[in-house]
mmCIF file of C-alpha atoms and ligand atoms in Angstrom:
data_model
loop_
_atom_site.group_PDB
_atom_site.id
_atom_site.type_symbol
_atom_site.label_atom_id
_atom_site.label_comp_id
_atom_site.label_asym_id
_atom_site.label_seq_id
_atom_site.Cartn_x
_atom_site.Cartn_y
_atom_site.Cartn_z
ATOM 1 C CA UNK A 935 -2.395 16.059 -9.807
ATOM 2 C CA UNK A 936 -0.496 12.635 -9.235
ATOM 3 C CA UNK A 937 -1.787 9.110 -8.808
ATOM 4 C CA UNK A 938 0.287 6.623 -6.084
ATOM 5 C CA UNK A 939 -0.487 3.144 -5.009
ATOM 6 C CA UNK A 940 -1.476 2.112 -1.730
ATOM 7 C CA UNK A 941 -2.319 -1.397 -0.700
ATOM 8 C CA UNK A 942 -4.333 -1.980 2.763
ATOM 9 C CA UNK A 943 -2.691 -5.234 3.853
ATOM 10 C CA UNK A 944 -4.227 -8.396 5.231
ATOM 11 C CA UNK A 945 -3.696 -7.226 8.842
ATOM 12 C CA UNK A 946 -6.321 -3.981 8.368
ATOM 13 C CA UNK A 947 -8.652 -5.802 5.652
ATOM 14 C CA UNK A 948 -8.901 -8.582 8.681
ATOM 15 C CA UNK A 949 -9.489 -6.626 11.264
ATOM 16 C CA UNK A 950 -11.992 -4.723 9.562
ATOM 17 C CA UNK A 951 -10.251 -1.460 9.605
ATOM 18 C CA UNK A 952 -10.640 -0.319 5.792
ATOM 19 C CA UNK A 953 -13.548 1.179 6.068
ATOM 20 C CA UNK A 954 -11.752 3.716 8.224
ATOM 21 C CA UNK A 955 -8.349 3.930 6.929
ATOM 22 C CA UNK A 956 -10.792 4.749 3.344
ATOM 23 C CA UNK A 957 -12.586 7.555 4.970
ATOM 24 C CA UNK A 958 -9.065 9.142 7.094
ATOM 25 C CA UNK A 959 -7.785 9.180 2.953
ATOM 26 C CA UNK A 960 -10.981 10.896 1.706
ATOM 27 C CA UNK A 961 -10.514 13.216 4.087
ATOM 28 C CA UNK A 962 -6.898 13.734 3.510
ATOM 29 C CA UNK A 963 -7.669 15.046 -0.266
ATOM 30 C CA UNK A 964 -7.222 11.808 -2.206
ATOM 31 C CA UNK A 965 -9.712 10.453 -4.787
ATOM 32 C CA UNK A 966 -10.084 6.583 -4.882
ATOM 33 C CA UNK A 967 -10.358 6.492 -8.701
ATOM 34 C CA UNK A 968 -9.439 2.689 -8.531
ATOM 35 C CA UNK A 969 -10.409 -0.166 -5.863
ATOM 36 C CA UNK A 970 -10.454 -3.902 -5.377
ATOM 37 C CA UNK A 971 -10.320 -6.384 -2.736
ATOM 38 C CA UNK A 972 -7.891 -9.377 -3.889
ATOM 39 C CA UNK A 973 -6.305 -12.588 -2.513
ATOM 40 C CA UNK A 974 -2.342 -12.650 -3.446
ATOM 41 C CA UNK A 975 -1.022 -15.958 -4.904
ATOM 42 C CA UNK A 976 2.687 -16.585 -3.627
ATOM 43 C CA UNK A 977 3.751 -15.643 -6.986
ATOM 44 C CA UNK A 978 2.289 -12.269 -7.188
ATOM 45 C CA UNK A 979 3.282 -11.254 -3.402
ATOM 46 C CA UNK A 980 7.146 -12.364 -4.925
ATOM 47 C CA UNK A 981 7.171 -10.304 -7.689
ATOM 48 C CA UNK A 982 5.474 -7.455 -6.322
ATOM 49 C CA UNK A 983 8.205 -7.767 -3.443
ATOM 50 C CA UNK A 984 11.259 -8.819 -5.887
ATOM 51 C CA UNK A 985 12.978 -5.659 -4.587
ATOM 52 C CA UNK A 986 13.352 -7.048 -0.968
ATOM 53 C CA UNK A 987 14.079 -10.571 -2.634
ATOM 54 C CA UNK A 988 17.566 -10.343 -0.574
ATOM 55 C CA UNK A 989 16.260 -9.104 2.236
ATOM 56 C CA UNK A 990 16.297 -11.453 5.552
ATOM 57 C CA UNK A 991 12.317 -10.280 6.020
ATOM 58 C CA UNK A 992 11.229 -11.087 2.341
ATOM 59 C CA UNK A 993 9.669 -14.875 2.682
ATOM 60 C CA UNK A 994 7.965 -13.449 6.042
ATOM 61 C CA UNK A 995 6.629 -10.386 4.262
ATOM 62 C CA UNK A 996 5.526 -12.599 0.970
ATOM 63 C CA UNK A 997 4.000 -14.821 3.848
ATOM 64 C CA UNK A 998 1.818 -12.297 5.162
ATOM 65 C CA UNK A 999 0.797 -10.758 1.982
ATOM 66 C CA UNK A 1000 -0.412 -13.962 1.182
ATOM 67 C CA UNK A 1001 -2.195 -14.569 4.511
ATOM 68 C CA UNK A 1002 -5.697 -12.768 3.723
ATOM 69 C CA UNK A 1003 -7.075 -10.672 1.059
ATOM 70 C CA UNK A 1004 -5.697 -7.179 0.243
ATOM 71 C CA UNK A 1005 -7.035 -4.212 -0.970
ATOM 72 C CA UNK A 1006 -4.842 -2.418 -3.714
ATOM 73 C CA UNK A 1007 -5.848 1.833 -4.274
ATOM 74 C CA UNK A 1008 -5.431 3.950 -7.436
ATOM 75 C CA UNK A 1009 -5.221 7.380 -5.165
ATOM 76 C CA UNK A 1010 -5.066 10.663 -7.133
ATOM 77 C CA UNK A 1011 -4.129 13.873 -5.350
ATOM 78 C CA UNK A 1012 -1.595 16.660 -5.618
ATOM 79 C CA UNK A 1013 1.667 15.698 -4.390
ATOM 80 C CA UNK A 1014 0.262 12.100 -4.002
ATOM 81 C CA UNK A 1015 3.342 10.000 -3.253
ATOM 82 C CA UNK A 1016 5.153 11.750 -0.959
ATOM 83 C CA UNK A 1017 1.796 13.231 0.643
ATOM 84 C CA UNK A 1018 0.366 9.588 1.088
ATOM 85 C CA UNK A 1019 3.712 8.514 3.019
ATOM 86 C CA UNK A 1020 3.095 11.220 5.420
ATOM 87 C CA UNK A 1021 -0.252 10.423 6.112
ATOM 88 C CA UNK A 1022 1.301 6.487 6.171
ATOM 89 C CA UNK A 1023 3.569 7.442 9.240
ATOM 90 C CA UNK A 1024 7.113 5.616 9.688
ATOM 91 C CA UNK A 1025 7.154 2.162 8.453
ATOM 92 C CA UNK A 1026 7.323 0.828 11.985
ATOM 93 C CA UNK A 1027 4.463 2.030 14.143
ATOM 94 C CA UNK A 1028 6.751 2.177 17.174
ATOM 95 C CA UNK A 1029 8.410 5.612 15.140
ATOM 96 C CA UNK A 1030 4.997 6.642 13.701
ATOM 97 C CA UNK A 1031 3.964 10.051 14.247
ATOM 98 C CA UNK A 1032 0.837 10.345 16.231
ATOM 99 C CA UNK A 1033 -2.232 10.350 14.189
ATOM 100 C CA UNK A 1034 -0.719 8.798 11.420
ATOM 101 C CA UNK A 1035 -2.087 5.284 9.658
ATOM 102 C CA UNK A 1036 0.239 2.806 11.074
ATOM 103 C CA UNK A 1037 0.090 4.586 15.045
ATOM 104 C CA UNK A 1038 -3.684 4.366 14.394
ATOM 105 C CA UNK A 1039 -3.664 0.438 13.097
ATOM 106 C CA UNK A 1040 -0.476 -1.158 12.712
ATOM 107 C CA UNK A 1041 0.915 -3.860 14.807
ATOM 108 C CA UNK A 1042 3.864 -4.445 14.127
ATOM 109 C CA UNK A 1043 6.961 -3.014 11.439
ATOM 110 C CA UNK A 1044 5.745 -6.150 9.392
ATOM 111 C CA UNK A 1045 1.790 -6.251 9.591
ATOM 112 C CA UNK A 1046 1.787 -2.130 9.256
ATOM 113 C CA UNK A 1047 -1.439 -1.985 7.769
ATOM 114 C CA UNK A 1048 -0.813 0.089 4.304
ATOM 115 C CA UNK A 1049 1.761 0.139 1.405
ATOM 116 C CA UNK A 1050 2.497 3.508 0.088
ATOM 117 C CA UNK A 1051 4.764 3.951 -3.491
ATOM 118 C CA UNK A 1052 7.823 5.586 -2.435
ATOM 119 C CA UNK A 1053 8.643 7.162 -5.610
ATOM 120 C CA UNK A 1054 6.192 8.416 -8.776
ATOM 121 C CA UNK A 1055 8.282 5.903 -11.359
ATOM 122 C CA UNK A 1056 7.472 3.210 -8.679
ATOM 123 C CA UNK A 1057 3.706 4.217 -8.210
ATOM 124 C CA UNK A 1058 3.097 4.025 -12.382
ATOM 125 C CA UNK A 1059 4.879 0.482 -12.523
ATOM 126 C CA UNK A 1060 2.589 -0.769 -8.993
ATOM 127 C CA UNK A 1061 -0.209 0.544 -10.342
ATOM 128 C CA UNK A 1062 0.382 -1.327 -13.232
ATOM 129 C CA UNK A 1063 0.877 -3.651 -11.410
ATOM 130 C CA UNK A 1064 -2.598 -4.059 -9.623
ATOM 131 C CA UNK A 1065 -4.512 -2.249 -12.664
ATOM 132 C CA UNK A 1066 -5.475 -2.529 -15.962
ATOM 133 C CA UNK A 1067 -5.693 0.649 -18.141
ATOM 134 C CA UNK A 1068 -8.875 0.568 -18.381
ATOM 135 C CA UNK A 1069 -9.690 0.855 -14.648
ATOM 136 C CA UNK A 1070 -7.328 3.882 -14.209
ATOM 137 C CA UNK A 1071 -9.216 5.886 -16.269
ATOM 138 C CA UNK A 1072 -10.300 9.122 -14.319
ATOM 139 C CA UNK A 1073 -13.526 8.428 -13.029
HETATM 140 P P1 LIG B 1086 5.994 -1.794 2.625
HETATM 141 O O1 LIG B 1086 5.799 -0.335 2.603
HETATM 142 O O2 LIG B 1086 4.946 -2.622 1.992
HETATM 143 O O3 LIG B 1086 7.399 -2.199 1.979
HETATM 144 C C1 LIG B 1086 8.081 -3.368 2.305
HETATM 145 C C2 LIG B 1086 7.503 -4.032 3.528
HETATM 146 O O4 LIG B 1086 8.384 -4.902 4.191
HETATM 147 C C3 LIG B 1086 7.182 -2.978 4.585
HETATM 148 O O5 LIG B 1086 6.085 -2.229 4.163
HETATM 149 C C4 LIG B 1086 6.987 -3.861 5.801
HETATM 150 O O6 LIG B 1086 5.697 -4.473 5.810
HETATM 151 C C5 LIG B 1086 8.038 -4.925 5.545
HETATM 152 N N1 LIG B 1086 9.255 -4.659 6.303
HETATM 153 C C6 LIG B 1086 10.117 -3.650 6.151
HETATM 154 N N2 LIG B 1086 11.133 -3.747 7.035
HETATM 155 C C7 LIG B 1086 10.901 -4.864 7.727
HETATM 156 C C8 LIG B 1086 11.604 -5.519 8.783
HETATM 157 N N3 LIG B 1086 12.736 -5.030 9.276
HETATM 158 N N4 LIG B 1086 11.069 -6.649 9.278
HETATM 159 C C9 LIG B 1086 9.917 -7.148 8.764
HETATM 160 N N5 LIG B 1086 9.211 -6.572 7.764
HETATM 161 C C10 LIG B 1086 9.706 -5.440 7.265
#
C-alpha cells in the first residue's frame, strides 16, 4: 500500500464538483484516510509551489490557489502515485484521456481541477505538508 497527495483545487471545490471527483476516487480503490477543506494564504500557495518559483505561470498558479478554498487528500492505495496520475489524466484537459478527472472537470491547463504527487518522496513531503502526524494515522 502507498499514500499520495491530491489537492481538489478552487476551480472543482467552486463549482461544486468534489463530491464527485470523491466518489470517481472511491471507486478507483483509494481510501481517503485524511480530508480537509482549507483557504491558502499567499504564503502557503508559494511554498507549496516553490518548485515552479521560476516558472513564467507561477504568480498565476499561486493566484488561483489562493482564489477559493481547497481541499487537500491523504489517499492510500496500491501503487498510489503513479495510479492517481492516471486516473488525473494529462495536466492539460485538452490532452486528457477520456474519462479521466481533468476531461471530466477541468477548464483549463491552469484551473485543472486536482493536484496529484508525481513522485512517492514528493507525496511524504506534501503530505506533510497539508498534515499533521496525527491525522495520517490509518483510520
Ligand atoms: P499541478 O499538478 O498542481 O502542478 C503545477 C500546476 O501548475 C499544474 O498542476 C497546473 O495547474 C499549473 N500549470 C502547469 N503548467 C502550466 C502552464 N503552462 N500554464 C499555466 N499553469 C500551468
Amino acid at each position: 500500500m502507498q499514500r499520495t497527495l491530491a489537492i481538489l483545487k478552487p476551480d472543482s471545490v467552486g463549482a461544486g464538483h468534489a463530491g464527485k471527483i470523491l466518489a470517481h476516487l472511491e471507486a478507483e480503490g483509494f481510501e481517503i484516510v485524511a480530508i480537509k477543506k482549507m483557504h491558502l494564504t499567499t504564503e502557503q500557495a508559494q511554498a507549496f509551489y516553490e518548485v515552479h518559483r521560476k516558472r513564467p505561470f507561477y504568480g498565476s498558479l499561486v493566484e488561483f490557489m489562493t482564489s477559493g478554498p481547497i481541499m487537500p487528500l491523504a489517499l492510500e492505495r496500491e501503487d498510489a502515485v503513479t495510479y492517481l496520475r492516471q486516473v488525473m489524466g494529462a495536466t492539460d484537459p485538452i490532452d486528457a484521456a477520456e474519462g479521466t478527472l481533468r476531461k471530466l472537470f477541468a477548464t483549463s491547463i491552469e484551473t485543472n481541477a486536482i493536484h496529484g504527487s508525481d513522485s512517492p518522496e514528493n507525496a511524504r513531503d506534501e503530505l506533510r505538508f497539508f498534515f499533521s502526524r496525527a491525522e495520517l494515522i490509518a483510520s
